[in-house]
Amino acid sequence: MVNGADEADENGPGRAAEWGWSLFESPVGPLLLAATADGLVQVVFHATPGVTRRALDRLHARTGREPHGGRGAPGTGPWAGHLACAERELAAYFAGDLRVFTVPLDWSLTGGFHLRVLRALAAGVPYGTTAGYQDLADRVGEPGAARAVGVAMGANPLPVVVPCHRVVESGGGLGGFGGGRETKRELLALEGLLPQPLF
Protein backbone atom coordinates (compact mmCIF):
# COMPACT_ATOMS: atom_id res chain seq x y z
CA MET A 1 0.00 0.00 0.00
CA VAL A 2 1.32 3.44 -0.92
CA ASN A 3 0.09 6.58 0.84
CA GLY A 4 -0.90 9.81 -0.90
CA ALA A 5 -3.30 12.67 -1.25
CA ASP A 6 -6.81 11.60 -2.18
CA GLU A 7 -7.37 13.68 -5.27
CA ALA A 8 -5.51 15.97 -7.63
CA ASP A 9 -5.50 19.68 -6.73
CA GLU A 10 -8.77 21.41 -7.70
CA ASN A 11 -6.82 24.29 -9.27
CA GLY A 12 -5.05 21.99 -11.70
CA PRO A 13 -2.05 19.71 -11.38
CA GLY A 14 0.38 21.12 -8.88
CA ARG A 15 -0.57 24.79 -9.29
CA ALA A 16 1.07 27.11 -6.75
CA ALA A 17 2.63 24.23 -4.81
CA GLU A 18 6.04 24.89 -3.28
CA TRP A 19 8.41 22.06 -4.09
CA GLY A 20 11.97 20.89 -3.81
CA TRP A 21 14.14 18.36 -5.54
CA SER A 22 17.23 16.22 -5.17
CA LEU A 23 19.23 13.70 -7.17
CA PHE A 24 19.49 10.10 -5.99
CA GLU A 25 22.21 7.81 -7.33
CA SER A 26 20.67 4.39 -7.96
CA PRO A 27 21.89 1.15 -9.55
CA VAL A 28 19.75 2.01 -12.61
CA GLY A 29 21.28 5.49 -12.91
CA PRO A 30 20.58 8.87 -11.34
CA LEU A 31 16.98 9.58 -10.35
CA LEU A 32 15.54 13.07 -10.02
CA LEU A 33 13.18 13.21 -7.04
CA ALA A 34 10.74 16.08 -6.56
CA ALA A 35 8.36 16.61 -3.66
CA THR A 36 5.77 19.06 -2.38
CA ALA A 37 4.41 19.47 1.14
CA ASP A 38 1.91 16.71 0.27
CA GLY A 39 4.52 14.13 -0.71
CA LEU A 40 6.77 12.80 -3.45
CA VAL A 41 5.43 14.22 -6.72
CA GLN A 42 7.85 12.97 -9.38
CA VAL A 43 10.62 10.46 -10.06
CA VAL A 44 12.60 10.87 -13.31
CA PHE A 45 14.97 8.21 -14.68
CA HIS A 46 18.39 8.87 -16.23
CA ALA A 47 18.70 12.32 -14.63
CA THR A 48 21.61 13.63 -16.64
CA PRO A 49 22.08 17.41 -16.50
CA GLY A 50 19.94 17.90 -19.63
CA VAL A 51 17.16 15.54 -18.49
CA THR A 52 17.19 17.18 -15.05
CA ARG A 53 16.92 20.70 -16.48
CA ARG A 54 13.99 19.74 -18.76
CA ALA A 55 12.18 17.95 -15.91
CA LEU A 56 12.67 20.91 -13.57
CA ASP A 57 11.44 23.30 -16.27
CA ARG A 58 8.29 21.18 -16.77
CA LEU A 59 7.63 21.10 -13.02
CA HIS A 60 8.18 24.85 -12.78
CA ALA A 61 5.67 25.36 -15.61
CA ARG A 62 3.13 23.03 -13.93
CA THR A 63 3.47 24.53 -10.46
CA GLY A 64 4.17 28.14 -11.30
CA ARG A 65 6.88 28.09 -8.60
CA GLU A 66 10.66 27.95 -8.65
CA PRO A 67 12.15 24.81 -7.09
CA HIS A 68 14.05 24.64 -3.82
CA GLY A 69 17.04 22.45 -3.05
CA GLY A 70 18.92 20.65 -5.74
CA ARG A 71 21.66 18.17 -6.49
CA GLY A 72 22.15 16.16 -3.32
CA ALA A 73 20.66 18.85 -1.08
CA PRO A 74 16.87 18.99 -0.84
CA GLY A 75 17.03 22.17 1.25
CA THR A 76 14.61 22.94 4.02
CA GLY A 77 10.89 23.21 3.70
CA PRO A 78 7.79 21.06 3.96
CA TRP A 79 9.00 18.89 1.05
CA ALA A 80 12.43 18.08 2.55
CA GLY A 81 11.19 15.28 4.81
CA HIS A 82 9.43 13.59 1.89
CA LEU A 83 12.61 13.74 -0.21
CA ALA A 84 14.68 12.32 2.65
CA CYS A 85 12.11 9.54 3.17
CA ALA A 86 12.08 8.72 -0.55
CA GLU A 87 15.88 8.55 -0.64
CA ARG A 88 16.02 6.23 2.41
CA GLU A 89 13.31 3.97 1.02
CA LEU A 90 14.82 3.85 -2.49
CA ALA A 91 18.23 2.95 -1.01
CA ALA A 92 16.57 0.14 0.97
CA TYR A 93 14.59 -1.02 -2.09
CA PHE A 94 17.69 -1.22 -4.29
CA ALA A 95 19.53 -3.06 -1.49
CA GLY A 96 16.73 -5.65 -1.47
CA ASP A 97 15.59 -4.65 2.01
CA LEU A 98 12.30 -2.83 1.23
CA ARG A 99 9.22 -4.27 -0.42
CA VAL A 100 6.57 -1.62 0.39
CA PHE A 101 7.07 2.13 -0.03
CA THR A 102 5.47 4.32 2.62
CA VAL A 103 6.64 7.75 1.47
CA PRO A 104 3.55 9.99 1.11
CA LEU A 105 2.66 10.70 -2.52
CA ASP A 106 1.38 13.85 -4.18
CA TRP A 107 -0.77 12.63 -7.09
CA SER A 108 -1.28 16.12 -8.55
CA LEU A 109 0.63 15.42 -11.79
CA THR A 110 -1.94 12.85 -12.86
CA GLY A 111 -5.72 12.55 -12.82
CA GLY A 112 -8.81 10.84 -14.19
CA PHE A 113 -8.33 7.38 -15.68
CA HIS A 114 -4.55 7.52 -15.23
CA LEU A 115 -4.92 8.22 -11.51
CA ARG A 116 -7.38 5.34 -11.08
CA VAL A 117 -5.03 2.93 -12.85
CA LEU A 118 -1.94 4.08 -10.96
CA ARG A 119 -3.72 3.78 -7.60
CA ALA A 120 -4.88 0.26 -8.52
CA LEU A 121 -1.31 -0.60 -9.47
CA ALA A 122 0.15 0.82 -6.25
CA ALA A 123 -2.41 -0.93 -4.06
CA GLY A 124 -2.75 -4.23 -5.87
CA VAL A 125 0.52 -5.33 -7.50
CA PRO A 126 3.00 -6.03 -4.70
CA TYR A 127 6.75 -6.57 -4.84
CA GLY A 128 7.73 -9.72 -6.69
CA THR A 129 4.51 -9.97 -8.72
CA THR A 130 3.37 -8.72 -12.11
CA ALA A 131 0.07 -7.80 -13.72
CA GLY A 132 -0.98 -7.49 -17.33
CA TYR A 133 -2.32 -4.36 -18.98
CA GLN A 134 -5.70 -6.09 -19.42
CA ASP A 135 -5.72 -7.14 -15.77
CA LEU A 136 -5.34 -3.53 -14.64
CA ALA A 137 -8.03 -2.41 -17.05
CA ASP A 138 -10.35 -5.00 -15.51
CA ARG A 139 -9.44 -3.90 -11.97
CA VAL A 140 -10.57 -0.33 -12.66
CA GLY A 141 -13.78 -1.45 -14.36
CA GLU A 142 -12.69 -0.59 -17.91
CA PRO A 143 -12.22 -3.97 -19.64
CA GLY A 144 -11.77 -2.42 -23.09
CA ALA A 145 -8.98 -0.09 -21.97
CA ALA A 146 -5.82 -2.26 -21.98
CA ARG A 147 -4.06 0.10 -24.40
CA ALA A 148 -5.08 3.11 -22.30
CA VAL A 149 -3.50 1.36 -19.30
CA GLY A 150 -0.26 1.25 -21.30
CA VAL A 151 -0.53 4.99 -21.87
CA ALA A 152 -1.13 5.52 -18.13
CA MET A 153 1.98 3.46 -17.34
CA GLY A 154 4.03 5.61 -19.74
CA ALA A 155 2.72 8.78 -18.07
CA ASN A 156 3.37 7.57 -14.50
CA PRO A 157 5.04 10.49 -12.68
CA LEU A 158 6.22 8.21 -9.84
CA PRO A 159 7.97 5.17 -11.37
CA VAL A 160 9.60 2.61 -9.07
CA VAL A 161 7.52 3.87 -6.10
CA VAL A 162 4.32 3.34 -8.12
CA PRO A 163 5.65 0.19 -9.81
CA CYS A 164 4.77 0.44 -13.49
CA HIS A 165 7.76 -1.84 -14.17
CA ARG A 166 5.58 -4.67 -12.81
CA VAL A 167 3.08 -4.34 -15.68
CA VAL A 168 3.90 -6.74 -18.50
CA GLU A 169 2.34 -8.04 -21.69
CA SER A 170 -0.16 -10.89 -21.39
CA GLY A 171 2.04 -13.14 -23.58
CA GLY A 172 4.97 -12.74 -21.19
CA GLY A 173 6.78 -9.92 -23.01
CA LEU A 174 8.20 -7.04 -21.02
CA GLY A 175 6.13 -4.35 -22.70
CA GLY A 176 7.25 -0.75 -22.81
CA PHE A 177 8.73 1.35 -20.04
CA GLY A 178 9.44 5.06 -19.73
CA GLY A 179 12.84 4.36 -18.19
CA GLY A 180 13.78 2.01 -21.03
CA ARG A 181 13.43 -1.75 -21.38
CA GLU A 182 16.85 -2.47 -19.83
CA THR A 183 15.88 -0.50 -16.70
CA LYS A 184 12.60 -2.43 -16.54
CA ARG A 185 14.51 -5.69 -16.87
CA GLU A 186 16.87 -4.66 -14.03
CA LEU A 187 13.97 -3.73 -11.72
CA LEU A 188 12.18 -7.02 -12.41
CA ALA A 189 15.44 -8.91 -11.80
CA LEU A 190 15.92 -7.07 -8.50
CA GLU A 191 12.47 -8.31 -7.44
CA GLY A 192 13.33 -11.88 -8.43
CA LEU A 193 11.07 -11.98 -11.49
CA LEU A 194 13.87 -12.29 -14.07
CA PRO A 195 17.39 -13.67 -13.83
CA GLN A 196 20.04 -11.11 -12.85
CA PRO A 197 22.15 -9.94 -15.80
CA LEU A 198 25.42 -11.87 -16.14
CA PHE A 199 27.45 -8.68 -16.69
PDB file of C-alpha atoms in Angstrom:
ATOM      1  CA  MET A   1       0.000   0.000   0.000  1.00  0.00           C
ATOM      2  CA  VAL A   2       1.320   3.444  -0.916  1.00  0.00           C
ATOM      3  CA  ASN A   3       0.091   6.579   0.841  1.00  0.00           C
ATOM      4  CA  GLY A   4      -0.898   9.807  -0.896  1.00  0.00           C
ATOM      5  CA  ALA A   5      -3.304  12.673  -1.251  1.00  0.00           C
ATOM      6  CA  ASP A   6      -6.813  11.598  -2.181  1.00  0.00           C
ATOM      7  CA  GLU A   7      -7.370  13.675  -5.271  1.00  0.00           C
ATOM      8  CA  ALA A   8      -5.509  15.970  -7.627  1.00  0.00           C
ATOM      9  CA  ASP A   9      -5.501  19.683  -6.734  1.00  0.00           C
ATOM     10  CA  GLU A  10      -8.767  21.409  -7.696  1.00  0.00           C
ATOM     11  CA  ASN A  11      -6.819  24.295  -9.265  1.00  0.00           C
ATOM     12  CA  GLY A  12      -5.047  21.988 -11.702  1.00  0.00           C
ATOM     13  CA  PRO A  13      -2.054  19.707 -11.380  1.00  0.00           C
ATOM     14  CA  GLY A  14       0.377  21.120  -8.880  1.00  0.00           C
ATOM     15  CA  ARG A  15      -0.571  24.794  -9.287  1.00  0.00           C
ATOM     16  CA  ALA A  16       1.068  27.108  -6.745  1.00  0.00           C
ATOM     17  CA  ALA A  17       2.632  24.233  -4.813  1.00  0.00           C
ATOM     18  CA  GLU A  18       6.038  24.887  -3.276  1.00  0.00           C
ATOM     19  CA  TRP A  19       8.411  22.060  -4.093  1.00  0.00           C
ATOM     20  CA  GLY A  20      11.966  20.894  -3.813  1.00  0.00           C
ATOM     21  CA  TRP A  21      14.140  18.358  -5.540  1.00  0.00           C
ATOM     22  CA  SER A  22      17.234  16.217  -5.173  1.00  0.00           C
ATOM     23  CA  LEU A  23      19.233  13.697  -7.169  1.00  0.00           C
ATOM     24  CA  PHE A  24      19.486  10.099  -5.995  1.00  0.00           C
ATOM     25  CA  GLU A  25      22.213   7.807  -7.333  1.00  0.00           C
ATOM     26  CA  SER A  26      20.670   4.386  -7.956  1.00  0.00           C
ATOM     27  CA  PRO A  27      21.888   1.146  -9.552  1.00  0.00           C
ATOM     28  CA  VAL A  28      19.748   2.014 -12.614  1.00  0.00           C
ATOM     29  CA  GLY A  29      21.284   5.487 -12.912  1.00  0.00           C
ATOM     30  CA  PRO A  30      20.578   8.875 -11.340  1.00  0.00           C
ATOM     31  CA  LEU A  31      16.982   9.579 -10.349  1.00  0.00           C
ATOM     32  CA  LEU A  32      15.540  13.073 -10.023  1.00  0.00           C
ATOM     33  CA  LEU A  33      13.178  13.208  -7.042  1.00  0.00           C
ATOM     34  CA  ALA A  34      10.742  16.082  -6.557  1.00  0.00           C
ATOM     35  CA  ALA A  35       8.357  16.605  -3.657  1.00  0.00           C
ATOM     36  CA  THR A  36       5.771  19.063  -2.379  1.00  0.00           C
ATOM     37  CA  ALA A  37       4.414  19.470   1.143  1.00  0.00           C
ATOM     38  CA  ASP A  38       1.906  16.713   0.266  1.00  0.00           C
ATOM     39  CA  GLY A  39       4.520  14.131  -0.710  1.00  0.00           C
ATOM     40  CA  LEU A  40       6.766  12.803  -3.452  1.00  0.00           C
ATOM     41  CA  VAL A  41       5.425  14.223  -6.725  1.00  0.00           C
ATOM     42  CA  GLN A  42       7.845  12.971  -9.383  1.00  0.00           C
ATOM     43  CA  VAL A  43      10.621  10.463 -10.064  1.00  0.00           C
ATOM     44  CA  VAL A  44      12.595  10.868 -13.308  1.00  0.00           C
ATOM     45  CA  PHE A  45      14.969   8.212 -14.677  1.00  0.00           C
ATOM     46  CA  HIS A  46      18.386   8.872 -16.229  1.00  0.00           C
ATOM     47  CA  ALA A  47      18.699  12.318 -14.630  1.00  0.00           C
ATOM     48  CA  THR A  48      21.612  13.629 -16.639  1.00  0.00           C
ATOM     49  CA  PRO A  49      22.077  17.412 -16.497  1.00  0.00           C
ATOM     50  CA  GLY A  50      19.936  17.896 -19.625  1.00  0.00           C
ATOM     51  CA  VAL A  51      17.162  15.542 -18.489  1.00  0.00           C
ATOM     52  CA  THR A  52      17.193  17.178 -15.048  1.00  0.00           C
ATOM     53  CA  ARG A  53      16.920  20.699 -16.481  1.00  0.00           C
ATOM     54  CA  ARG A  54      13.995  19.737 -18.760  1.00  0.00           C
ATOM     55  CA  ALA A  55      12.175  17.951 -15.905  1.00  0.00           C
ATOM     56  CA  LEU A  56      12.672  20.914 -13.575  1.00  0.00           C
ATOM     57  CA  ASP A  57      11.443  23.301 -16.273  1.00  0.00           C
ATOM     58  CA  ARG A  58       8.287  21.184 -16.772  1.00  0.00           C
ATOM     59  CA  LEU A  59       7.626  21.097 -13.017  1.00  0.00           C
ATOM     60  CA  HIS A  60       8.180  24.847 -12.785  1.00  0.00           C
ATOM     61  CA  ALA A  61       5.668  25.365 -15.613  1.00  0.00           C
ATOM     62  CA  ARG A  62       3.134  23.032 -13.934  1.00  0.00           C
ATOM     63  CA  THR A  63       3.467  24.525 -10.459  1.00  0.00           C
ATOM     64  CA  GLY A  64       4.167  28.143 -11.298  1.00  0.00           C
ATOM     65  CA  ARG A  65       6.875  28.086  -8.597  1.00  0.00           C
ATOM     66  CA  GLU A  66      10.662  27.949  -8.653  1.00  0.00           C
ATOM     67  CA  PRO A  67      12.146  24.807  -7.093  1.00  0.00           C
ATOM     68  CA  HIS A  68      14.049  24.642  -3.825  1.00  0.00           C
ATOM     69  CA  GLY A  69      17.040  22.452  -3.046  1.00  0.00           C
ATOM     70  CA  GLY A  70      18.922  20.651  -5.745  1.00  0.00           C
ATOM     71  CA  ARG A  71      21.665  18.166  -6.494  1.00  0.00           C
ATOM     72  CA  GLY A  72      22.147  16.157  -3.325  1.00  0.00           C
ATOM     73  CA  ALA A  73      20.661  18.847  -1.085  1.00  0.00           C
ATOM     74  CA  PRO A  74      16.866  18.990  -0.841  1.00  0.00           C
ATOM     75  CA  GLY A  75      17.025  22.168   1.247  1.00  0.00           C
ATOM     76  CA  THR A  76      14.611  22.935   4.020  1.00  0.00           C
ATOM     77  CA  GLY A  77      10.889  23.205   3.703  1.00  0.00           C
ATOM     78  CA  PRO A  78       7.792  21.060   3.956  1.00  0.00           C
ATOM     79  CA  TRP A  79       8.999  18.891   1.048  1.00  0.00           C
ATOM     80  CA  ALA A  80      12.425  18.077   2.548  1.00  0.00           C
ATOM     81  CA  GLY A  81      11.187  15.282   4.815  1.00  0.00           C
ATOM     82  CA  HIS A  82       9.432  13.594   1.890  1.00  0.00           C
ATOM     83  CA  LEU A  83      12.611  13.737  -0.210  1.00  0.00           C
ATOM     84  CA  ALA A  84      14.678  12.316   2.655  1.00  0.00           C
ATOM     85  CA  CYS A  85      12.112   9.541   3.174  1.00  0.00           C
ATOM     86  CA  ALA A  86      12.075   8.719  -0.550  1.00  0.00           C
ATOM     87  CA  GLU A  87      15.877   8.552  -0.640  1.00  0.00           C
ATOM     88  CA  ARG A  88      16.016   6.230   2.405  1.00  0.00           C
ATOM     89  CA  GLU A  89      13.308   3.974   1.016  1.00  0.00           C
ATOM     90  CA  LEU A  90      14.820   3.853  -2.488  1.00  0.00           C
ATOM     91  CA  ALA A  91      18.226   2.947  -1.008  1.00  0.00           C
ATOM     92  CA  ALA A  92      16.575   0.140   0.974  1.00  0.00           C
ATOM     93  CA  TYR A  93      14.589  -1.017  -2.090  1.00  0.00           C
ATOM     94  CA  PHE A  94      17.687  -1.215  -4.292  1.00  0.00           C
ATOM     95  CA  ALA A  95      19.535  -3.057  -1.493  1.00  0.00           C
ATOM     96  CA  GLY A  96      16.733  -5.654  -1.469  1.00  0.00           C
ATOM     97  CA  ASP A  97      15.590  -4.653   2.014  1.00  0.00           C
ATOM     98  CA  LEU A  98      12.300  -2.834   1.230  1.00  0.00           C
ATOM     99  CA  ARG A  99       9.216  -4.265  -0.419  1.00  0.00           C
ATOM    100  CA  VAL A 100       6.567  -1.618   0.390  1.00  0.00           C
ATOM    101  CA  PHE A 101       7.071   2.130  -0.033  1.00  0.00           C
ATOM    102  CA  THR A 102       5.472   4.318   2.623  1.00  0.00           C
ATOM    103  CA  VAL A 103       6.639   7.754   1.469  1.00  0.00           C
ATOM    104  CA  PRO A 104       3.553   9.985   1.111  1.00  0.00           C
ATOM    105  CA  LEU A 105       2.661  10.696  -2.519  1.00  0.00           C
ATOM    106  CA  ASP A 106       1.379  13.849  -4.177  1.00  0.00           C
ATOM    107  CA  TRP A 107      -0.773  12.633  -7.089  1.00  0.00           C
ATOM    108  CA  SER A 108      -1.279  16.121  -8.552  1.00  0.00           C
ATOM    109  CA  LEU A 109       0.630  15.419 -11.793  1.00  0.00           C
ATOM    110  CA  THR A 110      -1.945  12.848 -12.859  1.00  0.00           C
ATOM    111  CA  GLY A 111      -5.718  12.551 -12.816  1.00  0.00           C
ATOM    112  CA  GLY A 112      -8.815  10.842 -14.189  1.00  0.00           C
ATOM    113  CA  PHE A 113      -8.329   7.377 -15.675  1.00  0.00           C
ATOM    114  CA  HIS A 114      -4.553   7.523 -15.232  1.00  0.00           C
ATOM    115  CA  LEU A 115      -4.920   8.218 -11.512  1.00  0.00           C
ATOM    116  CA  ARG A 116      -7.383   5.343 -11.084  1.00  0.00           C
ATOM    117  CA  VAL A 117      -5.034   2.929 -12.849  1.00  0.00           C
ATOM    118  CA  LEU A 118      -1.944   4.083 -10.960  1.00  0.00           C
ATOM    119  CA  ARG A 119      -3.720   3.784  -7.601  1.00  0.00           C
ATOM    120  CA  ALA A 120      -4.884   0.265  -8.524  1.00  0.00           C
ATOM    121  CA  LEU A 121      -1.309  -0.604  -9.473  1.00  0.00           C
ATOM    122  CA  ALA A 122       0.149   0.823  -6.251  1.00  0.00           C
ATOM    123  CA  ALA A 123      -2.410  -0.926  -4.059  1.00  0.00           C
ATOM    124  CA  GLY A 124      -2.747  -4.233  -5.866  1.00  0.00           C
ATOM    125  CA  VAL A 125       0.515  -5.327  -7.505  1.00  0.00           C
ATOM    126  CA  PRO A 126       2.999  -6.032  -4.702  1.00  0.00           C
ATOM    127  CA  TYR A 127       6.747  -6.570  -4.841  1.00  0.00           C
ATOM    128  CA  GLY A 128       7.732  -9.724  -6.694  1.00  0.00           C
ATOM    129  CA  THR A 129       4.512  -9.972  -8.723  1.00  0.00           C
ATOM    130  CA  THR A 130       3.374  -8.718 -12.105  1.00  0.00           C
ATOM    131  CA  ALA A 131       0.071  -7.804 -13.721  1.00  0.00           C
ATOM    132  CA  GLY A 132      -0.983  -7.489 -17.329  1.00  0.00           C
ATOM    133  CA  TYR A 133      -2.324  -4.361 -18.984  1.00  0.00           C
ATOM    134  CA  GLN A 134      -5.697  -6.095 -19.419  1.00  0.00           C
ATOM    135  CA  ASP A 135      -5.720  -7.142 -15.766  1.00  0.00           C
ATOM    136  CA  LEU A 136      -5.337  -3.527 -14.636  1.00  0.00           C
ATOM    137  CA  ALA A 137      -8.035  -2.405 -17.050  1.00  0.00           C
ATOM    138  CA  ASP A 138     -10.351  -5.000 -15.512  1.00  0.00           C
ATOM    139  CA  ARG A 139      -9.441  -3.904 -11.972  1.00  0.00           C
ATOM    140  CA  VAL A 140     -10.570  -0.334 -12.659  1.00  0.00           C
ATOM    141  CA  GLY A 141     -13.780  -1.453 -14.361  1.00  0.00           C
ATOM    142  CA  GLU A 142     -12.690  -0.590 -17.912  1.00  0.00           C
ATOM    143  CA  PRO A 143     -12.216  -3.970 -19.637  1.00  0.00           C
ATOM    144  CA  GLY A 144     -11.765  -2.416 -23.087  1.00  0.00           C
ATOM    145  CA  ALA A 145      -8.978  -0.094 -21.973  1.00  0.00           C
ATOM    146  CA  ALA A 146      -5.824  -2.260 -21.978  1.00  0.00           C
ATOM    147  CA  ARG A 147      -4.064   0.105 -24.402  1.00  0.00           C
ATOM    148  CA  ALA A 148      -5.081   3.108 -22.301  1.00  0.00           C
ATOM    149  CA  VAL A 149      -3.503   1.357 -19.300  1.00  0.00           C
ATOM    150  CA  GLY A 150      -0.265   1.251 -21.297  1.00  0.00           C
ATOM    151  CA  VAL A 151      -0.533   4.995 -21.867  1.00  0.00           C
ATOM    152  CA  ALA A 152      -1.126   5.517 -18.135  1.00  0.00           C
ATOM    153  CA  MET A 153       1.979   3.463 -17.340  1.00  0.00           C
ATOM    154  CA  GLY A 154       4.028   5.607 -19.739  1.00  0.00           C
ATOM    155  CA  ALA A 155       2.722   8.785 -18.072  1.00  0.00           C
ATOM    156  CA  ASN A 156       3.375   7.575 -14.505  1.00  0.00           C
ATOM    157  CA  PRO A 157       5.043  10.494 -12.678  1.00  0.00           C
ATOM    158  CA  LEU A 158       6.224   8.211  -9.840  1.00  0.00           C
ATOM    159  CA  PRO A 159       7.966   5.169 -11.368  1.00  0.00           C
ATOM    160  CA  VAL A 160       9.598   2.613  -9.067  1.00  0.00           C
ATOM    161  CA  VAL A 161       7.516   3.868  -6.097  1.00  0.00           C
ATOM    162  CA  VAL A 162       4.320   3.340  -8.120  1.00  0.00           C
ATOM    163  CA  PRO A 163       5.654   0.194  -9.806  1.00  0.00           C
ATOM    164  CA  CYS A 164       4.771   0.440 -13.493  1.00  0.00           C
ATOM    165  CA  HIS A 165       7.755  -1.844 -14.165  1.00  0.00           C
ATOM    166  CA  ARG A 166       5.576  -4.671 -12.808  1.00  0.00           C
ATOM    167  CA  VAL A 167       3.082  -4.336 -15.682  1.00  0.00           C
ATOM    168  CA  VAL A 168       3.898  -6.740 -18.502  1.00  0.00           C
ATOM    169  CA  GLU A 169       2.336  -8.040 -21.690  1.00  0.00           C
ATOM    170  CA  SER A 170      -0.157 -10.895 -21.390  1.00  0.00           C
ATOM    171  CA  GLY A 171       2.039 -13.135 -23.575  1.00  0.00           C
ATOM    172  CA  GLY A 172       4.967 -12.739 -21.192  1.00  0.00           C
ATOM    173  CA  GLY A 173       6.776  -9.920 -23.007  1.00  0.00           C
ATOM    174  CA  LEU A 174       8.204  -7.038 -21.023  1.00  0.00           C
ATOM    175  CA  GLY A 175       6.132  -4.347 -22.700  1.00  0.00           C
ATOM    176  CA  GLY A 176       7.252  -0.748 -22.814  1.00  0.00           C
ATOM    177  CA  PHE A 177       8.729   1.355 -20.040  1.00  0.00           C
ATOM    178  CA  GLY A 178       9.436   5.062 -19.733  1.00  0.00           C
ATOM    179  CA  GLY A 179      12.840   4.364 -18.194  1.00  0.00           C
ATOM    180  CA  GLY A 180      13.783   2.010 -21.026  1.00  0.00           C
ATOM    181  CA  ARG A 181      13.427  -1.747 -21.380  1.00  0.00           C
ATOM    182  CA  GLU A 182      16.849  -2.465 -19.833  1.00  0.00           C
ATOM    183  CA  THR A 183      15.877  -0.503 -16.703  1.00  0.00           C
ATOM    184  CA  LYS A 184      12.598  -2.432 -16.537  1.00  0.00           C
ATOM    185  CA  ARG A 185      14.513  -5.690 -16.871  1.00  0.00           C
ATOM    186  CA  GLU A 186      16.867  -4.657 -14.031  1.00  0.00           C
ATOM    187  CA  LEU A 187      13.973  -3.727 -11.716  1.00  0.00           C
ATOM    188  CA  LEU A 188      12.179  -7.016 -12.408  1.00  0.00           C
ATOM    189  CA  ALA A 189      15.442  -8.914 -11.804  1.00  0.00           C
ATOM    190  CA  LEU A 190      15.916  -7.068  -8.504  1.00  0.00           C
ATOM    191  CA  GLU A 191      12.475  -8.307  -7.443  1.00  0.00           C
ATOM    192  CA  GLY A 192      13.329 -11.883  -8.429  1.00  0.00           C
ATOM    193  CA  LEU A 193      11.068 -11.982 -11.486  1.00  0.00           C
ATOM    194  CA  LEU A 194      13.867 -12.287 -14.065  1.00  0.00           C
ATOM    195  CA  PRO A 195      17.388 -13.670 -13.832  1.00  0.00           C
ATOM    196  CA  GLN A 196      20.040 -11.113 -12.845  1.00  0.00           C
ATOM    197  CA  PRO A 197      22.149  -9.941 -15.801  1.00  0.00           C
ATOM    198  CA  LEU A 198      25.422 -11.873 -16.144  1.00  0.00           C
ATOM    199  CA  PHE A 199      27.452  -8.678 -16.694  1.00  0.00           C
TER     200      PHE A 199
END
